[in-house]
Coordinates of C-alpha atoms and ligand atoms in Angstrom, one line a residue:
M266 CA -9.6 -2.2 -22.2
A267 CA -10.9 -5.8 -21.8
K268 CA -14.5 -6.3 -20.4
S269 CA -14.8 -5.3 -16.8
F270 CA -15.2 -8.0 -14.1
K271 CA -18.3 -7.4 -12.1
P272 CA -18.3 -9.1 -8.6
V273 CA -21.7 -10.4 -7.5
S274 CA -20.8 -12.0 -4.2
L275 CA -17.7 -10.4 -2.7
L276 CA -15.8 -11.8 0.3
V277 CA -13.9 -9.0 2.1
T278 CA -11.5 -10.2 4.8
G279 CA -10.6 -7.8 7.6
G280 CA -13.6 -5.6 6.9
A281 CA -13.9 -4.5 10.5
G282 CA -10.5 -2.8 10.3
F283 CA -9.6 0.6 9.1
I284 CA -9.3 0.2 5.3
G285 CA -11.5 -2.8 5.0
A286 CA -14.4 -1.0 6.7
N287 CA -14.0 2.1 4.5
F288 CA -13.9 -0.2 1.4
I289 CA -17.1 -2.0 2.4
H290 CA -18.9 1.4 2.8
H291 CA -17.5 2.4 -0.6
V292 CA -18.6 -0.9 -2.4
L293 CA -22.1 -1.0 -1.0
Q294 CA -22.7 2.6 -2.0
G295 CA -21.5 2.3 -5.6
N296 CA -22.4 -1.3 -6.6
P297 CA -26.1 -2.0 -6.1
G298 CA -25.8 -5.5 -7.6
C299 CA -23.1 -6.7 -5.3
R300 CA -23.4 -8.5 -1.9
V301 CA -20.6 -8.2 0.6
I302 CA -19.6 -10.9 3.2
N303 CA -17.2 -9.5 5.8
L304 CA -15.0 -12.1 7.5
D305 CA -13.1 -10.7 10.4
L306 CA -11.7 -12.2 13.6
L307 CA -12.3 -8.9 15.5
T308 CA -8.8 -8.7 16.9
Y309 CA -7.9 -5.5 18.9
A310 CA -7.9 -3.7 15.5
G311 CA -11.3 -4.8 14.3
N312 CA -14.4 -2.9 15.5
L313 CA -18.0 -3.5 14.3
E314 CA -18.7 0.2 15.1
N315 CA -16.7 0.9 11.9
L316 CA -19.6 -0.6 9.9
K317 CA -22.4 1.3 11.7
G318 CA -25.3 2.1 9.5
I319 CA -24.9 -0.8 7.1
E320 CA -25.8 -3.8 9.3
A321 CA -29.4 -3.5 8.2
D322 CA -28.5 -3.6 4.5
P323 CA -29.7 -7.0 3.1
R324 CA -26.7 -7.1 0.8
Y325 CA -24.3 -7.2 3.8
E326 CA -23.4 -10.1 6.1
F327 CA -20.8 -10.3 8.9
V328 CA -19.0 -13.6 9.8
K329 CA -16.7 -13.6 12.8
G330 CA -13.8 -16.0 12.0
D331 CA -10.2 -16.6 11.3
I332 CA -8.7 -16.6 7.8
C333 CA -6.5 -19.5 8.9
D334 CA -9.6 -21.7 9.3
A335 CA -9.7 -23.6 6.0
E336 CA -13.1 -25.3 6.8
L337 CA -14.8 -22.0 7.5
I338 CA -13.4 -20.4 4.4
A339 CA -14.5 -23.3 2.2
A340 CA -18.0 -23.2 3.8
I341 CA -18.3 -19.4 3.1
L342 CA -17.0 -19.7 -0.5
Y343 CA -19.7 -22.3 -1.4
R344 CA -22.6 -21.2 0.8
E345 CA -22.4 -17.5 -0.3
E346 CA -21.4 -18.4 -3.9
I347 CA -18.4 -16.1 -3.7
D348 CA -16.9 -14.9 -7.0
A349 CA -14.3 -12.5 -5.7
V350 CA -12.2 -12.0 -2.6
V351 CA -10.6 -8.7 -1.4
H352 CA -8.1 -9.7 1.2
F353 CA -7.4 -6.9 3.8
A354 CA -7.1 -9.1 7.0
A355 CA -3.7 -8.8 8.5
E356 CA -1.7 -7.8 11.5
S357 CA -0.8 -4.3 10.2
H358 CA 1.3 -2.4 12.8
V359 CA 5.1 -2.3 12.4
D360 CA 5.8 -1.6 16.0
R361 CA 3.8 -4.6 17.2
S362 CA 5.6 -6.8 14.6
I363 CA 8.9 -5.9 16.3
T364 CA 7.8 -6.9 19.8
G365 CA 5.8 -10.0 18.6
P366 CA 6.5 -11.2 15.1
E367 CA 4.8 -14.7 15.4
V368 CA 1.2 -13.6 14.9
F369 CA 2.3 -11.7 11.8
V370 CA 3.6 -14.8 10.1
R371 CA 0.6 -16.8 11.2
T372 CA -2.0 -14.3 10.0
N373 CA -0.3 -12.6 7.1
V374 CA 1.6 -15.6 5.5
L375 CA -0.3 -18.7 6.6
G376 CA -3.7 -16.9 6.5
T377 CA -3.1 -15.7 3.0
Q378 CA -2.0 -19.2 1.9
V379 CA -5.1 -20.8 3.4
L380 CA -7.4 -18.3 1.6
L381 CA -5.6 -18.8 -1.7
E382 CA -5.8 -22.5 -1.5
E383 CA -9.5 -22.6 -0.6
C384 CA -10.2 -20.1 -3.4
R385 CA -8.2 -22.0 -5.9
K386 CA -10.1 -25.2 -5.1
R387 CA -13.4 -23.3 -5.7
W388 CA -12.1 -21.8 -8.9
V389 CA -10.9 -25.1 -10.4
S390 CA -14.1 -26.9 -9.3
G391 CA -15.8 -25.1 -12.2
S392 CA -18.7 -24.1 -9.9
V393 CA -18.0 -20.4 -10.6
A394 CA -17.8 -18.8 -14.1
D395 CA -15.1 -16.4 -13.2
F396 CA -13.2 -15.5 -10.1
R397 CA -10.8 -12.8 -8.7
F398 CA -8.6 -12.7 -5.7
L399 CA -7.1 -9.3 -4.7
Q400 CA -4.3 -9.2 -2.2
V401 CA -4.1 -5.8 -0.6
S402 CA -0.5 -5.1 0.2
T403 CA 1.9 -2.4 1.0
D404 CA 4.8 -0.3 -0.3
E405 CA 6.8 -1.5 2.7
V406 CA 7.6 -4.7 0.9
Y407 CA 10.0 -2.7 -1.3
G408 CA 12.1 -1.6 1.7
S409 CA 13.5 1.9 2.1
L410 CA 14.4 4.6 -0.4
G411 CA 17.2 7.2 -0.2
S412 CA 16.4 10.9 -0.7
S413 CA 15.4 10.4 -4.3
G414 CA 13.6 7.8 -6.5
L415 CA 10.2 6.1 -6.4
F416 CA 9.1 2.5 -5.9
T417 CA 7.8 1.0 -9.2
E418 CA 6.1 -2.4 -9.6
S419 CA 9.5 -3.9 -10.6
T420 CA 11.5 -2.6 -7.6
P421 CA 12.9 -5.8 -5.9
L422 CA 11.2 -6.8 -2.7
A423 CA 13.5 -5.8 0.3
A424 CA 11.3 -5.9 3.4
N425 CA 12.9 -4.7 6.6
S426 CA 10.4 -5.3 9.4
P427 CA 8.7 -8.5 10.4
Y428 CA 5.5 -6.9 9.3
S429 CA 6.7 -6.1 5.8
A430 CA 8.5 -9.4 5.5
S431 CA 5.2 -11.2 6.3
K432 CA 3.4 -9.1 3.7
A433 CA 6.2 -9.8 1.1
G434 CA 5.8 -13.5 1.9
A435 CA 2.1 -13.3 1.2
D436 CA 2.6 -11.3 -2.0
L437 CA 5.0 -14.0 -3.2
L438 CA 2.4 -16.7 -2.5
V439 CA -0.1 -14.7 -4.5
R440 CA 2.4 -14.5 -7.4
A441 CA 3.1 -18.2 -7.1
Y442 CA -0.6 -19.1 -7.2
H443 CA -0.9 -17.2 -10.5
E444 CA 2.3 -18.5 -12.0
T445 CA 1.8 -22.1 -10.9
Y446 CA -1.9 -22.6 -11.2
G447 CA -3.0 -19.7 -13.4
F448 CA -5.2 -18.6 -10.5
P449 CA -6.6 -15.1 -11.2
A450 CA -5.0 -13.2 -8.4
L451 CA -4.0 -9.5 -8.3
N452 CA -1.8 -7.6 -6.0
T453 CA -2.0 -3.9 -4.9
R454 CA 0.8 -2.2 -3.0
C455 CA -0.3 1.1 -1.4
S456 CA 1.4 3.8 0.5
N457 CA 0.4 5.1 4.0
N458 CA -3.4 5.6 4.4
Y459 CA -5.2 8.2 6.6
G460 CA -8.8 8.9 7.2
P461 CA -11.8 7.9 9.4
Y462 CA -11.7 4.7 11.5
Q463 CA -7.9 4.4 11.7
F464 CA -6.8 2.7 14.9
P465 CA -5.0 5.3 17.0
E466 CA -1.8 3.4 17.3
K467 CA -0.8 4.8 13.8
L468 CA 0.9 8.2 13.4
I469 CA -1.9 10.5 12.4
P470 CA -4.8 9.3 14.7
L471 CA -2.3 8.9 17.6
M472 CA -1.2 12.5 17.2
I473 CA -4.8 13.8 17.0
H474 CA -5.8 11.7 20.0
N475 CA -2.8 12.9 22.1
I476 CA -3.2 16.5 21.1
I477 CA -6.8 16.6 22.1
A478 CA -5.9 14.9 25.4
Q479 CA -2.8 17.2 25.8
K480 CA -0.5 14.2 26.1
P481 CA 3.1 14.0 24.8
L482 CA 3.5 13.4 21.0
P483 CA 6.2 10.7 20.5
V484 CA 8.2 11.4 17.4
Y485 CA 10.6 8.6 16.5
G486 CA 14.3 9.4 16.0
D487 CA 14.9 12.7 14.2
G488 CA 11.4 12.9 12.8
L489 CA 12.8 13.2 9.3
N490 CA 11.5 9.8 7.9
V491 CA 9.2 10.4 4.9
R492 CA 5.9 8.7 4.1
D493 CA 3.6 9.2 1.1
W494 CA 0.0 9.8 2.4
L495 CA -3.2 8.8 0.6
H496 CA -6.8 9.2 1.8
V497 CA -8.4 5.8 2.5
K498 CA -11.3 6.7 0.2
D499 CA -8.9 7.0 -2.7
H500 CA -7.3 3.7 -1.8
S501 CA -10.8 2.1 -1.8
R502 CA -11.4 3.5 -5.3
A503 CA -8.0 2.1 -6.4
V504 CA -8.8 -1.4 -5.0
E505 CA -12.2 -1.4 -6.8
A506 CA -10.5 -0.3 -10.1
V507 CA -7.9 -3.1 -9.9
L508 CA -10.6 -5.7 -8.9
K509 CA -12.8 -4.8 -11.9
N510 CA -10.2 -3.9 -14.6
G511 CA -6.8 -5.1 -13.4
L512 CA -5.0 -7.9 -15.3
P513 CA -4.9 -11.2 -13.3
G514 CA -1.3 -11.7 -12.3
G515 CA -0.7 -8.0 -12.2
V516 CA 0.9 -5.9 -9.4
Y517 CA -0.4 -2.3 -9.0
N518 CA 1.3 0.4 -7.0
V519 CA -1.1 2.9 -5.3
G520 CA 0.2 6.2 -3.8
G521 CA -0.7 9.8 -3.2
N522 CA 2.2 11.6 -4.7
N523 CA 2.2 13.3 -1.4
E524 CA 5.4 13.0 0.6
W525 CA 5.7 14.4 4.1
R526 CA 8.4 14.2 6.7
N527 CA 6.9 12.9 10.0
I528 CA 7.8 16.0 11.9
D529 CA 6.1 18.3 9.4
I530 CA 2.9 16.2 9.6
V531 CA 2.9 16.4 13.3
N532 CA 3.5 20.2 13.3
L533 CA 0.6 20.5 10.7
V534 CA -1.8 18.5 12.8
C535 CA -0.8 20.5 15.9
D536 CA -1.5 23.8 14.2
I537 CA -4.8 22.7 12.7
L538 CA -6.0 21.4 16.1
D539 CA -4.9 24.6 17.9
K540 CA -7.1 26.5 15.6
K541 CA -10.1 24.2 15.8
L542 CA -9.8 23.9 19.6
G543 CA -9.3 27.6 20.1
R544 CA -5.9 27.1 21.7
A545 CA -3.0 29.5 21.3
L546 CA -1.1 28.8 18.1
G547 CA 2.1 26.8 18.9
S548 CA 0.8 25.3 22.2
S549 CA 0.3 21.8 20.8
R550 CA 3.8 21.8 19.3
K551 CA 5.2 22.0 22.8
L552 CA 3.9 18.5 23.4
I553 CA 6.3 17.0 20.8
T554 CA 8.7 14.6 22.4
F555 CA 11.5 13.0 20.4
V556 CA 11.8 9.3 21.5
K557 CA 14.0 6.4 20.7
D558 CA 13.9 5.4 17.1
R559 CA 12.0 2.4 15.8
P560 CA 14.5 -0.4 15.1
G561 CA 15.1 -0.9 11.4
H562 CA 13.0 2.3 10.7
D563 CA 12.6 2.7 6.9
R564 CA 13.7 6.2 6.0
R565 CA 11.6 7.0 3.0
Y566 CA 8.7 5.6 1.0
A567 CA 7.4 7.1 -2.2
I568 CA 5.3 5.4 -4.8
D569 CA 5.3 5.7 -8.6
A570 CA 1.5 5.1 -9.3
S571 CA 1.8 5.8 -13.1
K572 CA 0.6 2.3 -14.0
M573 CA -2.7 2.9 -12.1
R574 CA -3.1 6.2 -13.9
K575 CA -2.2 4.9 -17.4
E576 CA -3.9 1.5 -17.3
L577 CA -6.9 2.0 -15.1
G578 CA -7.4 5.8 -15.2
W579 CA -7.2 6.0 -11.4
E580 CA -5.7 9.0 -9.5
P581 CA -6.2 10.4 -6.1
S582 CA -9.3 12.7 -5.8
Y583 CA -8.5 14.2 -2.4
T584 CA -6.0 17.1 -1.9
F585 CA -4.1 16.5 1.4
E586 CA -5.3 19.8 2.7
K587 CA -9.0 18.8 2.4
G588 CA -8.3 15.2 3.5
I589 CA -6.4 16.0 6.6
D590 CA -8.9 18.7 7.6
E591 CA -11.9 16.3 7.2
T592 CA -10.0 13.6 9.0
I593 CA -9.3 15.8 12.0
D594 CA -13.0 16.8 12.1
W595 CA -14.0 13.2 12.0
Y596 CA -11.9 12.4 15.1
L597 CA -13.2 15.4 16.9
D598 CA -16.8 14.3 16.1
N599 CA -16.1 10.7 17.1
Q600 CA -14.4 10.9 20.4
E601 CA -16.7 8.2 21.8
W602 CA -15.3 5.8 19.1
V603 CA -11.8 6.7 20.0
R604 CA -12.5 6.2 23.8
E605 CA -14.0 2.8 23.0
V606 CA -11.1 1.5 20.9
T607 CA -8.4 2.9 23.1
S608 CA -9.6 1.2 26.2
G609 CA -8.4 -2.3 27.4
A610 CA -5.8 -4.0 25.3
Y611 CA -4.8 -0.8 23.6
R612 CA -4.1 1.0 26.8
D613 CA -1.8 -1.9 28.0
Y614 CA 0.1 -1.8 24.7
Y615 CA 0.5 1.9 24.7
E616 CA 1.7 2.2 28.3
N617 CA 4.1 -0.7 27.6
M618 CA 5.5 1.3 24.6
Y619 CA 6.0 4.7 26.2
G620 CA 5.3 4.3 29.9
E621 CA 2.4 6.0 31.5
R622 CA 2.7 9.7 30.8
Ligands
NAD880 P1 -6.2 -2.9 10.5 O1 -5.1 -3.4 11.5 O2 -6.9 -1.7 10.8 O3 -7.3 -4.0 10.3 C1 -7.0 -5.4 10.1 C2 -8.3 -6.2 10.3 O4 -7.9 -7.6 10.1 C3 -8.9 -6.1 11.7 O5 -10.3 -5.9 11.5 C4 -8.7 -7.5 12.3 O6 -9.7 -7.9 13.2 C5 -8.6 -8.4 11.0 N1 -7.9 -9.6 11.3 C6 -6.6 -9.7 11.8 N2 -6.3 -11.0 11.9 C7 -7.3 -11.7 11.3 C8 -7.5 -13.1 11.1 N3 -6.6 -14.1 11.4 N4 -8.7 -13.5 10.5 C9 -9.6 -12.6 10.1 N5 -9.5 -11.2 10.4 C10 -8.3 -10.8 11.0 O7 -5.4 -2.8 9.1 P2 -5.5 -1.7 8.0 O8 -4.7 -0.6 8.3 O9 -7.0 -1.5 7.7 O10 -4.9 -2.5 6.8 C11 -5.6 -3.4 6.0 C12 -4.7 -4.1 4.9 O11 -4.1 -3.1 4.1 C13 -3.6 -4.8 5.6 O12 -3.4 -6.0 4.8 C14 -2.4 -3.9 5.4 O13 -1.2 -4.6 5.2 C15 -2.7 -3.2 4.1 N6 -2.2 -1.8 4.0 C16 -2.4 -0.9 5.0 C17 -1.9 0.4 4.8 C18 -2.2 1.5 5.9 O14 -1.7 2.6 5.7 N7 -2.9 1.2 6.9 C19 -1.3 0.8 3.6 C20 -1.1 -0.2 2.6 C21 -1.6 -1.5 2.8
DAU881 O1 3.4 2.3 3.9 C1 2.2 1.6 4.2 C2 2.2 1.2 5.6 O2 1.9 2.3 6.4 C3 1.2 0.0 6.0 O3 1.6 -1.1 5.3 C4 1.1 -0.2 7.5 O4 0.1 -1.2 7.7 C5 0.8 1.1 8.2 O5 0.8 0.9 9.6 C6 1.8 2.2 7.8 O6 3.1 1.8 8.3 P1 4.1 2.9 9.0 O7 5.1 2.3 9.9 O8 4.6 3.9 7.9 O9 3.0 3.8 9.8 P2 2.9 4.4 11.3 O10 1.7 5.2 11.4 O11 3.2 3.3 12.3 O12 4.2 5.3 11.2 C7 4.3 6.4 10.3 C8 5.6 7.1 10.5 O13 5.5 7.8 11.8 C9 6.8 6.1 10.7 O14 8.0 6.7 10.1 C10 7.0 6.0 12.2 C11 6.5 7.3 12.7 N1 5.9 7.3 14.0 C12 4.9 6.5 14.2 C13 4.2 6.4 15.5 C14 3.1 5.5 15.7 C15 6.3 8.2 15.0 O15 7.3 9.0 14.8 N2 5.7 8.2 16.2 C16 4.6 7.3 16.5 O16 4.1 7.3 17.6

């Protein structure tokens, strides 16, 4: 393996969101020589509470701002002597992309291009010895699988939702910046994450939240769509491994080898919570409500992560049993956080989706 890249001044975009915040906690814990600058617009999905406990760390700085703002990006890159960017900032929810695709193109495509361009200028200026740009992307860019097979890094892109199309557009720009300019960019494509700080519009935290509140549990279509679940801490470890040891220009698939049908996950979460809350086993399952399917709903995602294992020695450390149990405990212990992020704009969105129940 070639010499490891060691970031000294790392710009994380979208670090107040679910995965970005978990990643910042992870980096600051394991890399004493690294500073982290977190650039986040604090949209409905960004919450500084996710970074509680690290604001006092002198190696951490928060900047509120937009990745589409070229002047701001350039100023941060030079002022903070940034030598690496891990790019999480995005609009990330498929359902929202169906009802309002414009902001997905603006943030995910244009925002990525602005970042790439400002980083490329810094890299060619010669003012930094070495540089890395890591685009954090998704398995959804590959489209949908039938009942067998896995996405590999050479599976053709076939995005089906405005969200995944905007991520695919960004991934192609990352590829183009490497091919055209030799810019040292890398691309990860990960399966569904779960864990602490996930905004409760996504399947697992939404189900936990509604079970606790004894509200209906909306399962789309027949509930037989399949997702491959990975603990967010394992995703953070994967991103760090690619940043430090990945080959510029490379694409790396990240997944949990952990496929679940939606209905099975929902049943599992119901049963775990019945036990933890002292409710009769089976009572939460009664809240399950099959609702109209998501348009263009991808049937199955499953990742072949063998390149990560063979080239970078990465593999998931969490069993799903342990990960889901800890995650449910986290949401039970952090109901104040849930109340805070589900007030205001979220409540409007949710009621608009399903009506007040
Ligand atoms: P999230 O929605 O929880 O967080 C996104 C963050 O980006 C928020 O803090 C938000 O304020 C910020 N943001 C949005 N627009 C911005 C802008 N214009 N400028 C600056 N900041 C902005 O998302 P997440 O689930 O943490 O996902 C993070 C990244 O990982 C995304 O790029 C997503 O595509 C990718 N990804 C997510 C998953 C998953 O399961 N959640 C899986 C694979 C890949
Ligand atoms: O695969 C990676 C992707 O995983 C990421 O790129 C996305 O940012 C992330 O949001 C996630 O996308 P999904 O669409 O797979 O996640 P979501 O949690 O929205 O839905 C998971 C599955 O559960 C999907 O098949 C739709 C279904 N679902 C979801 C919700 C919110 C329901 O049945 N009911 C629901 O209420």
